[in-house]
Tab-separated table of C-alpha atoms in Angstrom:
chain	number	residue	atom	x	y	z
A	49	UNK	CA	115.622	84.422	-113.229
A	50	UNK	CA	115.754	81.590	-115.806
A	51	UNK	CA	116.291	81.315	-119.790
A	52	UNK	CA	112.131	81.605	-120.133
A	53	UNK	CA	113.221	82.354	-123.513
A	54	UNK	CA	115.168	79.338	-124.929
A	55	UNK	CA	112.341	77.696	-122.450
A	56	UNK	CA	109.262	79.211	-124.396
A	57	UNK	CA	110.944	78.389	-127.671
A	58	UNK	CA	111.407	75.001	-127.159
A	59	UNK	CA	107.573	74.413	-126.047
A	60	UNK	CA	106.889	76.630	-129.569
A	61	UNK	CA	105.189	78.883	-127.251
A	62	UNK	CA	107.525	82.031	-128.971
A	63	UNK	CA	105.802	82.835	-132.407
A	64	UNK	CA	106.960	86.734	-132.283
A	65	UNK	CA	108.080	89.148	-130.412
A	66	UNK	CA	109.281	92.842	-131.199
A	67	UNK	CA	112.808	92.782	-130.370
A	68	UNK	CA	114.140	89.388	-129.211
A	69	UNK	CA	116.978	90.868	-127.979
A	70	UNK	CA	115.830	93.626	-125.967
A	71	UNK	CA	113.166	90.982	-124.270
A	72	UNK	CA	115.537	88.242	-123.601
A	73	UNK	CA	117.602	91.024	-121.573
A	74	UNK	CA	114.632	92.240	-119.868
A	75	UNK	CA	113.516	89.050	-118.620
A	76	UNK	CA	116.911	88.234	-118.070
A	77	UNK	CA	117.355	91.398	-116.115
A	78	UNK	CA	114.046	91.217	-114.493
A	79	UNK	CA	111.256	91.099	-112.866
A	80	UNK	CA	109.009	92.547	-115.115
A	81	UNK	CA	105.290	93.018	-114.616
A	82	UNK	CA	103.548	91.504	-118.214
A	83	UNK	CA	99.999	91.532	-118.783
A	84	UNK	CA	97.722	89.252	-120.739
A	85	UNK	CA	94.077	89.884	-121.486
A	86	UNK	CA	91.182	87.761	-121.907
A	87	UNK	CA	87.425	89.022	-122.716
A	88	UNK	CA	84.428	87.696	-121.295
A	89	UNK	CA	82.702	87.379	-124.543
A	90	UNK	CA	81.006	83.896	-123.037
A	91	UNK	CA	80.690	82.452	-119.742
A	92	UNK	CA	83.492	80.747	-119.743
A	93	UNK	CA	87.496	80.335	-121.489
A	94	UNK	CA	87.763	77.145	-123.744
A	95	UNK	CA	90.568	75.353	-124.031
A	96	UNK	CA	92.282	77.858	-126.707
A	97	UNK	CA	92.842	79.952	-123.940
A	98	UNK	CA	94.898	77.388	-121.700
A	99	UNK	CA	97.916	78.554	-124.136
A	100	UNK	CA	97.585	82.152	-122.669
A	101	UNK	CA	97.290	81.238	-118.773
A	102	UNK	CA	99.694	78.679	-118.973
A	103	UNK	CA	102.004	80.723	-120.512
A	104	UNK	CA	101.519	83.620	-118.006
A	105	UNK	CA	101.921	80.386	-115.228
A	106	UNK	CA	105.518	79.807	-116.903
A	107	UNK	CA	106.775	83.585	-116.979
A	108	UNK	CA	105.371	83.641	-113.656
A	109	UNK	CA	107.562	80.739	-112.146
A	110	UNK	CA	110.518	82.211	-113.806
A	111	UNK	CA	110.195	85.614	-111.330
A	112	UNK	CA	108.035	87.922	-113.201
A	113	UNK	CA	105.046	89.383	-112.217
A	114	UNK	CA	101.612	88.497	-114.254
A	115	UNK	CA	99.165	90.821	-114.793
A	116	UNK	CA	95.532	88.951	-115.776
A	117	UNK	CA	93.141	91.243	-117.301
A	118	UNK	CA	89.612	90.412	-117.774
A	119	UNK	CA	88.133	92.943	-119.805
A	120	UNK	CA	84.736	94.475	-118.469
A	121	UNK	CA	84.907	97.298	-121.215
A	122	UNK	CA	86.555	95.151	-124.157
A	123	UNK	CA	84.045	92.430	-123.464
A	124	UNK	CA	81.658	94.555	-124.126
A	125	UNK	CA	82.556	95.198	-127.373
A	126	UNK	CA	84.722	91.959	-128.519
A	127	UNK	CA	87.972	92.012	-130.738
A	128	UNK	CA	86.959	91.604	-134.613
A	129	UNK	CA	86.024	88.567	-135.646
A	130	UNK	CA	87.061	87.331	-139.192
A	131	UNK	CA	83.847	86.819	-140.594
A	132	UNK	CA	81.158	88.786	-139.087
A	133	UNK	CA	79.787	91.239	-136.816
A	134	UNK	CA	80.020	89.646	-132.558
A	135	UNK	CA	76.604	90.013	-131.013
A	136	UNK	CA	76.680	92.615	-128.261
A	137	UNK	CA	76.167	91.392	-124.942
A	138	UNK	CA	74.154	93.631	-121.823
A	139	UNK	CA	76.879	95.595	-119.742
A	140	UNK	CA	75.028	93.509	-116.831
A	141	UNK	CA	75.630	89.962	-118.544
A	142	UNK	CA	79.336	90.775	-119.577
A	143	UNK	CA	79.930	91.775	-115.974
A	144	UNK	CA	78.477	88.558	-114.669
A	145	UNK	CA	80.861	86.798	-117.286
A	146	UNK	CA	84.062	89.080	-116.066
A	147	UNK	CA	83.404	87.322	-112.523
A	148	UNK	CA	83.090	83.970	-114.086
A	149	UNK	CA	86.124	84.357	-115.947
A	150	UNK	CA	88.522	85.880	-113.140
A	151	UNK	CA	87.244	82.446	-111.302
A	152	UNK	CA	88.547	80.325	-114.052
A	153	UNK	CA	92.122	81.899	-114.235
A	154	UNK	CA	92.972	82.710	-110.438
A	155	UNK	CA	93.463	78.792	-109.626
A	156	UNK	CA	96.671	79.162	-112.130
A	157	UNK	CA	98.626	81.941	-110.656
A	158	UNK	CA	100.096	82.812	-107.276
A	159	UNK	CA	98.202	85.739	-106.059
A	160	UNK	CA	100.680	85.776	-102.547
A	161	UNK	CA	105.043	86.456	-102.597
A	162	UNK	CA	107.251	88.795	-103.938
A	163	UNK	CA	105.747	88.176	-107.662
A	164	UNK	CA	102.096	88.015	-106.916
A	165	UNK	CA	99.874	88.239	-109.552
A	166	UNK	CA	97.117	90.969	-109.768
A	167	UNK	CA	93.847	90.468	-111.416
A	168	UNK	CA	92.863	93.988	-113.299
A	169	UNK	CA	89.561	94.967	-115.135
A	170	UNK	CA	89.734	97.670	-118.011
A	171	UNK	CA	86.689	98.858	-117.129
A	172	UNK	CA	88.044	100.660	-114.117
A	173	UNK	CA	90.014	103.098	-116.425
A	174	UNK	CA	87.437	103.438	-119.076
A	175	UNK	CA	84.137	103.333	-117.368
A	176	UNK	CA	84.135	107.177	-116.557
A	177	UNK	CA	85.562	108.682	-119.671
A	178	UNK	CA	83.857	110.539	-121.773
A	179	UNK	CA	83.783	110.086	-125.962
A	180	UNK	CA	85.493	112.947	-126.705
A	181	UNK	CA	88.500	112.930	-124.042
A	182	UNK	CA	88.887	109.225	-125.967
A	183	UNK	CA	89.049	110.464	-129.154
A	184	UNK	CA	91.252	113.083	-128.197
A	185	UNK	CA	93.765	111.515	-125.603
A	186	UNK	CA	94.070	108.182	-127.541
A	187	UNK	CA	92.131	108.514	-131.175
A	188	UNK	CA	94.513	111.055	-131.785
A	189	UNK	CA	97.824	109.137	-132.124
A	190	UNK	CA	95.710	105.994	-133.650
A	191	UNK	CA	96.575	106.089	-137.701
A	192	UNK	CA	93.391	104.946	-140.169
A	193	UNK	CA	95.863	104.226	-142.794
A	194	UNK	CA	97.840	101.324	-140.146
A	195	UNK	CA	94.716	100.194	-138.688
A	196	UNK	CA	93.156	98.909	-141.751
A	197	UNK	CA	96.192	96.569	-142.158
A	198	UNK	CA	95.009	94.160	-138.996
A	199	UNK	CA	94.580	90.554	-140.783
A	200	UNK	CA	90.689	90.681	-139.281
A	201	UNK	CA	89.577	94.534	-140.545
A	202	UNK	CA	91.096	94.080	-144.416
A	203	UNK	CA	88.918	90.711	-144.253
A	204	UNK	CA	86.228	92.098	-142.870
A	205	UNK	CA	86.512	95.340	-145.177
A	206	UNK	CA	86.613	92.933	-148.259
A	207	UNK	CA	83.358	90.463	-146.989
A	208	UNK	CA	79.703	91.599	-147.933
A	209	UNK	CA	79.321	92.586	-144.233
A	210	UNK	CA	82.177	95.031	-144.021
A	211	UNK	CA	83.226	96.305	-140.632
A	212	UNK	CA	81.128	98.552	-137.598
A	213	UNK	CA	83.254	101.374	-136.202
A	214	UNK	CA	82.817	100.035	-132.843
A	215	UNK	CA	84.547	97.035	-134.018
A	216	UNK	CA	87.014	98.824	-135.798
A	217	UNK	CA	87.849	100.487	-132.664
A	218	UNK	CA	88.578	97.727	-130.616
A	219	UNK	CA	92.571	97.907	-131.143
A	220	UNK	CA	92.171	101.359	-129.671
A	221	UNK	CA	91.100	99.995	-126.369
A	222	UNK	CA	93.576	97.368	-126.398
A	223	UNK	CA	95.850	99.824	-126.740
A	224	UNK	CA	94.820	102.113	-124.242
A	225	UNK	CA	94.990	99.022	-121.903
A	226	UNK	CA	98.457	98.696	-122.204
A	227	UNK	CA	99.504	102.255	-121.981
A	228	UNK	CA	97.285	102.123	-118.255
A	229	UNK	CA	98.846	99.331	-116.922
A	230	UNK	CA	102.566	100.687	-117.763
A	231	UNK	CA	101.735	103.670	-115.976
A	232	UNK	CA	100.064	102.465	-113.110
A	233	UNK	CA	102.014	99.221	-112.229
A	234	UNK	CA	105.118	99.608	-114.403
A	235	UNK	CA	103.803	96.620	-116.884
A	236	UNK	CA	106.548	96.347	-120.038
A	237	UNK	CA	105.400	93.122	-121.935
A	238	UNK	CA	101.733	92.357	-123.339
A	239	UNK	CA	101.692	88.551	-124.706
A	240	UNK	CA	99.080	87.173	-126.642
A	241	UNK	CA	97.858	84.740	-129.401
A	242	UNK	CA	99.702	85.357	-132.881
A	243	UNK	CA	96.465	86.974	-134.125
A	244	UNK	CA	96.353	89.870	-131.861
A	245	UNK	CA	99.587	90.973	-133.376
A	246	UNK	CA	98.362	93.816	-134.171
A	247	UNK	CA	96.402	94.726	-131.325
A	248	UNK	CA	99.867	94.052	-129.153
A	249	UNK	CA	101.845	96.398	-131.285
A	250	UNK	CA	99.183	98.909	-131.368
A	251	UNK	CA	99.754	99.605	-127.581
A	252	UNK	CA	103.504	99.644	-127.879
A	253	UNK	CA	103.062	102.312	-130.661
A	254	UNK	CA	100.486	104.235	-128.083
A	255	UNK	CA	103.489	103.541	-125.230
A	256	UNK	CA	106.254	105.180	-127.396
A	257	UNK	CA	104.356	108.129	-128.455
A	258	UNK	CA	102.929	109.229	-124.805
A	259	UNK	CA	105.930	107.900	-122.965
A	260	UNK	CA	108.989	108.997	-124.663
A	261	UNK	CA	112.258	106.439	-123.625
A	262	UNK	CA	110.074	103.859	-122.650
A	263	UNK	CA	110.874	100.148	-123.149
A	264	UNK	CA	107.975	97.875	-123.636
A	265	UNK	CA	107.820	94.360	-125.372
A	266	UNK	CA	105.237	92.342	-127.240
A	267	UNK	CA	105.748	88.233	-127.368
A	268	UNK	CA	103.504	86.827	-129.424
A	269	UNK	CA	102.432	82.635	-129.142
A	270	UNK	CA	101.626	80.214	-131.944
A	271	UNK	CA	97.660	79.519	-132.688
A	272	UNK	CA	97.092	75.659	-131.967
A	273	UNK	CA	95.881	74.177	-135.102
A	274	UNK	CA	95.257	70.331	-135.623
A	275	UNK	CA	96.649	68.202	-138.266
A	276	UNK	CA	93.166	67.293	-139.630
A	277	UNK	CA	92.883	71.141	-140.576
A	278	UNK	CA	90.247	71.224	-138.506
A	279	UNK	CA	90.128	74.286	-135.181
A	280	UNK	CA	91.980	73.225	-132.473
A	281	UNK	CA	89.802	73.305	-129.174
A	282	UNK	CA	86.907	72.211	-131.194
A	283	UNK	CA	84.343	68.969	-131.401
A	284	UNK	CA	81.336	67.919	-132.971
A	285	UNK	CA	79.662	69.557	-129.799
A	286	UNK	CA	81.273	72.529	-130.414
A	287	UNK	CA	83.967	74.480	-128.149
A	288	UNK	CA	85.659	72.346	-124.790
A	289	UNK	CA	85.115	74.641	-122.286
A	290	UNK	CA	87.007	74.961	-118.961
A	291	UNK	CA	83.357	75.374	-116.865
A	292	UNK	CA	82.288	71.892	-115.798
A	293	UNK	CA	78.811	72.713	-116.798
A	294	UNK	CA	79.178	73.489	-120.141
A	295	UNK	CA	81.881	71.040	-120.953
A	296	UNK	CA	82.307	68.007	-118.049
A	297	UNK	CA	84.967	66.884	-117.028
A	298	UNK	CA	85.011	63.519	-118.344
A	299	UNK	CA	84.355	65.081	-121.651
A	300	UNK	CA	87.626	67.492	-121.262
A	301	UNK	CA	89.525	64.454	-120.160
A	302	UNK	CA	88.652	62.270	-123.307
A	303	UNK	CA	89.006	65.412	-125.704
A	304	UNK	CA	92.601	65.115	-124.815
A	305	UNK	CA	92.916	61.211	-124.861
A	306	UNK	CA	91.581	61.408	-128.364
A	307	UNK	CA	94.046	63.912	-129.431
A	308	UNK	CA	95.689	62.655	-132.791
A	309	UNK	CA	99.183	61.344	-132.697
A	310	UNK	CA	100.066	63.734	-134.713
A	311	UNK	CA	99.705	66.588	-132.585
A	312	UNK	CA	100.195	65.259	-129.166
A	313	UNK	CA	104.111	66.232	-129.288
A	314	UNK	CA	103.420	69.983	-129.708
A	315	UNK	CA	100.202	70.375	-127.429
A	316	UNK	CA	102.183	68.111	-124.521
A	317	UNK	CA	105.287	70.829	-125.215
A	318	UNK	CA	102.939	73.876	-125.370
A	319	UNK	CA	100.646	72.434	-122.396
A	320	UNK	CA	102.440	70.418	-119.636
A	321	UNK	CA	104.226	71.433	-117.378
A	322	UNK	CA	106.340	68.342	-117.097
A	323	UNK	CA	110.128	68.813	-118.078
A	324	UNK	CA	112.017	68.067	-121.016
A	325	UNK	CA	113.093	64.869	-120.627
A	326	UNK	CA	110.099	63.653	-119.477
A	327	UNK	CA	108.576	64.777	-122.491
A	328	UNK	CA	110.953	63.488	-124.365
A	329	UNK	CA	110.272	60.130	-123.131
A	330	UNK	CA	106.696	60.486	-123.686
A	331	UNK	CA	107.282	61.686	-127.330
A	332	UNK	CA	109.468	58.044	-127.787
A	333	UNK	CA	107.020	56.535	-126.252
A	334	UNK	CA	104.056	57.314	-128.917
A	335	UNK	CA	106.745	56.685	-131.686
A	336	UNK	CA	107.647	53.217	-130.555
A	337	UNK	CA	103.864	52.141	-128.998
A	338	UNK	CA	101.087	54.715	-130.440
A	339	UNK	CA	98.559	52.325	-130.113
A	340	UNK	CA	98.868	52.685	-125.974
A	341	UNK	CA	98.247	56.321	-125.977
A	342	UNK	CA	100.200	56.854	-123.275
A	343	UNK	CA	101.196	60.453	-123.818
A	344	UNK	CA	97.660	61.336	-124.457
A	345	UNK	CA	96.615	59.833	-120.918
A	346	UNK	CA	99.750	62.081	-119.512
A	347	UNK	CA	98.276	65.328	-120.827
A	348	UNK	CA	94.451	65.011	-120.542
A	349	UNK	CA	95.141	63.294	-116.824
A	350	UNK	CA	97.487	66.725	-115.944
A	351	UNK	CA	95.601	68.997	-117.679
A	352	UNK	CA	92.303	67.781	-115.844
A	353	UNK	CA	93.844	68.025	-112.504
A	354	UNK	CA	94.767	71.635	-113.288
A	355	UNK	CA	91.546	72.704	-114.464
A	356	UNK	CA	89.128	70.420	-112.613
A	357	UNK	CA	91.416	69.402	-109.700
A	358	UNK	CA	92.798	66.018	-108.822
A	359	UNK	CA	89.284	64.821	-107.316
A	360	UNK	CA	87.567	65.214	-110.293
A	361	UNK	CA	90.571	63.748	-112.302
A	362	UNK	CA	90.697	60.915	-110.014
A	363	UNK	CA	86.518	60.027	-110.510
A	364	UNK	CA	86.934	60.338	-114.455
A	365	UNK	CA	89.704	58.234	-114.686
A	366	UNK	CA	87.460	55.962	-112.463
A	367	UNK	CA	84.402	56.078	-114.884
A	368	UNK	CA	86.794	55.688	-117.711
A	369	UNK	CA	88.074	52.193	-116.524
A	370	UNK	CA	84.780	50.528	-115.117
A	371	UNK	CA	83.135	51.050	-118.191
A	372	UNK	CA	85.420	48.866	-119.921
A	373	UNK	CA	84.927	46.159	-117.136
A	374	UNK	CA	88.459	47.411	-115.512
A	375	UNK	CA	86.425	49.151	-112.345
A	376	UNK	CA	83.049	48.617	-110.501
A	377	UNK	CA	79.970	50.705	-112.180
A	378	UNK	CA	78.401	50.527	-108.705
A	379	UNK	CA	81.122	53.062	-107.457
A	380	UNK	CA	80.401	55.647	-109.301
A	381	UNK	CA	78.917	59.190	-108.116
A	382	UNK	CA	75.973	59.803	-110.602
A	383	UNK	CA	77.307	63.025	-111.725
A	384	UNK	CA	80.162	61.351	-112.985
A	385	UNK	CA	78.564	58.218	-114.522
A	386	UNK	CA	75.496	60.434	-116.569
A	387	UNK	CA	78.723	62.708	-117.499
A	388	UNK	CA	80.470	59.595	-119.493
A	389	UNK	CA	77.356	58.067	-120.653
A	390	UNK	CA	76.266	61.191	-122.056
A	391	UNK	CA	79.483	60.417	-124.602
A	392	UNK	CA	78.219	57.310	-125.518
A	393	UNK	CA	75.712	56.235	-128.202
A	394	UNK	CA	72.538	56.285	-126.178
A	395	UNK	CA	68.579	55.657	-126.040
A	396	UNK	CA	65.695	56.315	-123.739
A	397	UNK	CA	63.302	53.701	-122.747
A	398	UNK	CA	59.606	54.200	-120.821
A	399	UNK	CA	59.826	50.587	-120.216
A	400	UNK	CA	62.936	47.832	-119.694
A	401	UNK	CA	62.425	44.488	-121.409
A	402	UNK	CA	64.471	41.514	-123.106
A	403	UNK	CA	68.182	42.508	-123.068
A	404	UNK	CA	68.540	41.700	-126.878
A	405	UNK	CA	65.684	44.538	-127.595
A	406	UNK	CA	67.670	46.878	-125.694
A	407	UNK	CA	70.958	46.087	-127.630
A	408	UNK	CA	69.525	46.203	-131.146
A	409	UNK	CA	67.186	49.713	-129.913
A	410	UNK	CA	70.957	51.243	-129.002
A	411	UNK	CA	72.826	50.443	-132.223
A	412	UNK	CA	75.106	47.827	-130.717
A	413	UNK	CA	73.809	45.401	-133.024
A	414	UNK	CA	71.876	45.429	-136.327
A	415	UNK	CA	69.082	43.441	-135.330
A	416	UNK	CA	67.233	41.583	-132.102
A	417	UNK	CA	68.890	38.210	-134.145
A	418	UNK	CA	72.296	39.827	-134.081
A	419	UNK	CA	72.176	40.345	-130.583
A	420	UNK	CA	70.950	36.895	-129.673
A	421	UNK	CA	74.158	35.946	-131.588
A	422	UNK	CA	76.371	38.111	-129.209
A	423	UNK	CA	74.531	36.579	-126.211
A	424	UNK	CA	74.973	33.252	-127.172
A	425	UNK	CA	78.951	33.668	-128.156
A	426	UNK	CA	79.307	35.555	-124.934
A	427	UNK	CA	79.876	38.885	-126.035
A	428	UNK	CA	77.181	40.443	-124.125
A	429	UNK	CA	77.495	43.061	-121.000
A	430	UNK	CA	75.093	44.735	-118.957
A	431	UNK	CA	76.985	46.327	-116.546
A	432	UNK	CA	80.069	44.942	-116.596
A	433	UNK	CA	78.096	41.487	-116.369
A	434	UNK	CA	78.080	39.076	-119.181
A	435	UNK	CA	74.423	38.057	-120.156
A	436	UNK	CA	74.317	34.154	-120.167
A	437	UNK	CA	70.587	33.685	-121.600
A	438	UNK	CA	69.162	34.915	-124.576
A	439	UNK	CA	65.969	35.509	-122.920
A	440	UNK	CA	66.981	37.392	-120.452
A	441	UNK	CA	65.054	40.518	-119.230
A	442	UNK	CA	67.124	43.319	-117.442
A	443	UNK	CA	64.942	44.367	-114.191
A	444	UNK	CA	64.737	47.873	-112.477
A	445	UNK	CA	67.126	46.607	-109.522
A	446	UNK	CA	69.961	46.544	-112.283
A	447	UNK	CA	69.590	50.291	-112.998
A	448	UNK	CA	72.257	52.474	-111.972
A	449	UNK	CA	71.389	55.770	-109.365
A	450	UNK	CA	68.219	54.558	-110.790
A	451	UNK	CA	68.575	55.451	-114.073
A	452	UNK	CA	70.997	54.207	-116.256
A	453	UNK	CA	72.109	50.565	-117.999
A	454	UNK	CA	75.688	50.064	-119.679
A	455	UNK	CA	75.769	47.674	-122.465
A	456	UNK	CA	78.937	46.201	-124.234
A	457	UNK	CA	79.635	43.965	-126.647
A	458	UNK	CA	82.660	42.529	-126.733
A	459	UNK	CA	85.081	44.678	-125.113
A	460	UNK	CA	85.140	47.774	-126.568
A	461	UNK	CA	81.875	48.433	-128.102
A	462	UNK	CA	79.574	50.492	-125.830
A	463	UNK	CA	76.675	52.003	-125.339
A	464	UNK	CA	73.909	53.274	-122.578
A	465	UNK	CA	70.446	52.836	-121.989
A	466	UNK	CA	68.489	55.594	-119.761
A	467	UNK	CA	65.246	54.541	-117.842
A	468	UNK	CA	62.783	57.318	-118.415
A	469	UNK	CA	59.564	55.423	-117.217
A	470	UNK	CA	57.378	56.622	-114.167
């Protein structure tokens, strides 16, 4: 066993826990079996949820025993939101999503050895029971009064919109899911985000009620926020997803090369997996030199090769370098190439023309006269090549995978053109 204490703390992965103490002697002690949950209210985890699989990674390479459950009943119902009532998905579509989601997290634990990780549905242990053996084997020890202190139900209770039972209930079944997996595989510590606080102590209180003597622990981890104010995990385009079809992974990888100086200290500490010193020298690094970015290629080039593997890494970091002249355009699988394009400023054309009506129809420049001034001063790419005429009329043979043009002026300004003629 190691310190995955003083180790979690540093990272600022330990936000709260019940008894500090107690935990740091039962992990010292250990192994323990710990559990963390994750609900299939989409078809895939973002990148909010790295912080809870990584996490359950670490404990795990310190000797304990992860528990990941992916919750076919809790899914089903979805944990409060702050704002308003979750749309309720079909039991069929949350149990396509449960699959989905078990997919996503299995690459990031070891599933074989002495600490093997165990992938658990609450559905198994709620499926069959009835309402009222609910109400009475776990309602029962459930106060209203404590309830309505969760952060999410008093601002839900206070909003226009109020609160539905069923939502209401949801720290019930969270609760009941901890009490199942003590009993059945001797699980003592839940962890989760700071905001399930109370849904983490609401299954200890269920534990110490029904199990008289029994030690169980909570740890609670920091929310990611971003110094901008705005949500971490977030773009214009709306949540970075780990599924390569909803969020690519050229996209993931420049989400985290964009990642403001100011945070890139505490998401490389929360994040990587590289150690302290190297860190360290990472976080010196963007003090002395921000301008290279260097820590932010560290992260997003790790944290792609743990979610998308070191293929996919590889062929982004690839794309990322031939667009800015540094790599051949030619190379480049088409998946990868419309994936990066895609992030550019881009138009559609039925029919390809004069290269400086291309330029000024993309934004590059303000006008066709602009661009036959970045022509003639040599500032103009297609494809990596500079244009030498101003006349000059990009043909279909120039088209990448048939399809696409890259323009650039100067050398960082870029933009692509997609060929949507017959």
């Amino acid at each position: 066993m190691t310190d995955i204490v003083d180790e979690l703390q540093w990272r600022g992965l330990f936000a709260q826990s019940t008894d500090e103490d107690a935990l740091r002697k039962a992990l010292a002690d250990g192994p323990i079996t710990f559990y963390c949950g994750f609900d299939p209210t989409a078809p895939s985890l973002h990148v909010g949820h790295l912080v809870q699989v990584l996490t359950m990674r670490r404990l795990q390479q310190a000797g304990h025993r992860p528990l990941a459950l992916v919750g076919g009943a809790t899914g089903q119902i979805g944990d409060p939101k702050p704002t308003a009532e979750r749309t309720l998905n079909s039991p069929e579509t949350v149990a396509l999503w449960v699959e989905r989601v078990r997919s996503q997290i299995q690459p990031f634990l070891d599933f074989e050895g002495e600490n093997a990780a165990t992938m658990v549905n609450n559905l198994d242990w709620t499926g069959g029971m009835s309402a009222i053996e609910f109400l009475r084997d776990i309602g029962k020890h459930f106060r209203v009064n404590k309830m309505l202190t969760k952060d999410s139900v008093a601002r839900r209770l206070e909003s226009d919109q109020g609160i539905s039972y069923t939502e209401f209930s949801y720290q019930l079944l969270q609760g009941m899911d901890f009490l199942e997996l003590y009993r059945r595989y001797g699980c003592v510590l839940q962890s989760g985000g700071s905001d399930q606080w109370g849904n983490l102590t609401a299954g200890l209180d269920l534990i110490h009620r029904l199990e008289p003597g029994a030690q169980a622990h909570a740890l609670a981890t920091p929310l990611m926020t971003k110094a901008d104010g705005t949500k971490f995990g977030k773009t214009e385009g709306g949540a970075v997803w780990l599924d390569p079809e909803m969020t690519t992974p050229y996209a993931f990888y420049q989400f985290w090369l964009n990642v403001d100086d100011r945070d890139i200290s505490t998401y490389m500490r929360i994040l990587s997996f590289k150690s302290r010193t190297e860190l360290e020298e990472l976080e010196q690094v963007t003090q002395e030199r921000p301008q290279a970015r260097t820590a932010q290629r560290a992260l997003a080039e790790e944290l792609t090769t743990l979610v998308h593997g070191a293929d996919q890494c590889a062929a982004v970091i690839a794309a990322s370098k031939a667009l800015f002249g540094q790599g051949e355009l030619g190379d480049l699988d088409e998946a990868t190439l419309s994936a990066a394009l895609s992030e550019l400023p881009h138009a559609k054309v039925t029919e390809l023309g004069p290269v400086v009506d291309l330029f000024a129809e993309v934004g590059l420049v303000a006008s066709k006269s602009a661009a036959r001034r970045t022509v003639k001063e040599g500032g103009a790419y297609v494809n990596n090549v500079k244009v030498a005429a101003e006349d000059a009329v990009v043909e279909r043979e120039q088209l990448l995978h048939g399809r696409w043009l890259v323009l650039r002026r100067g050398k960082k300004n870029l933009a692509a053109v997609e060929f949507v003629g017959a």
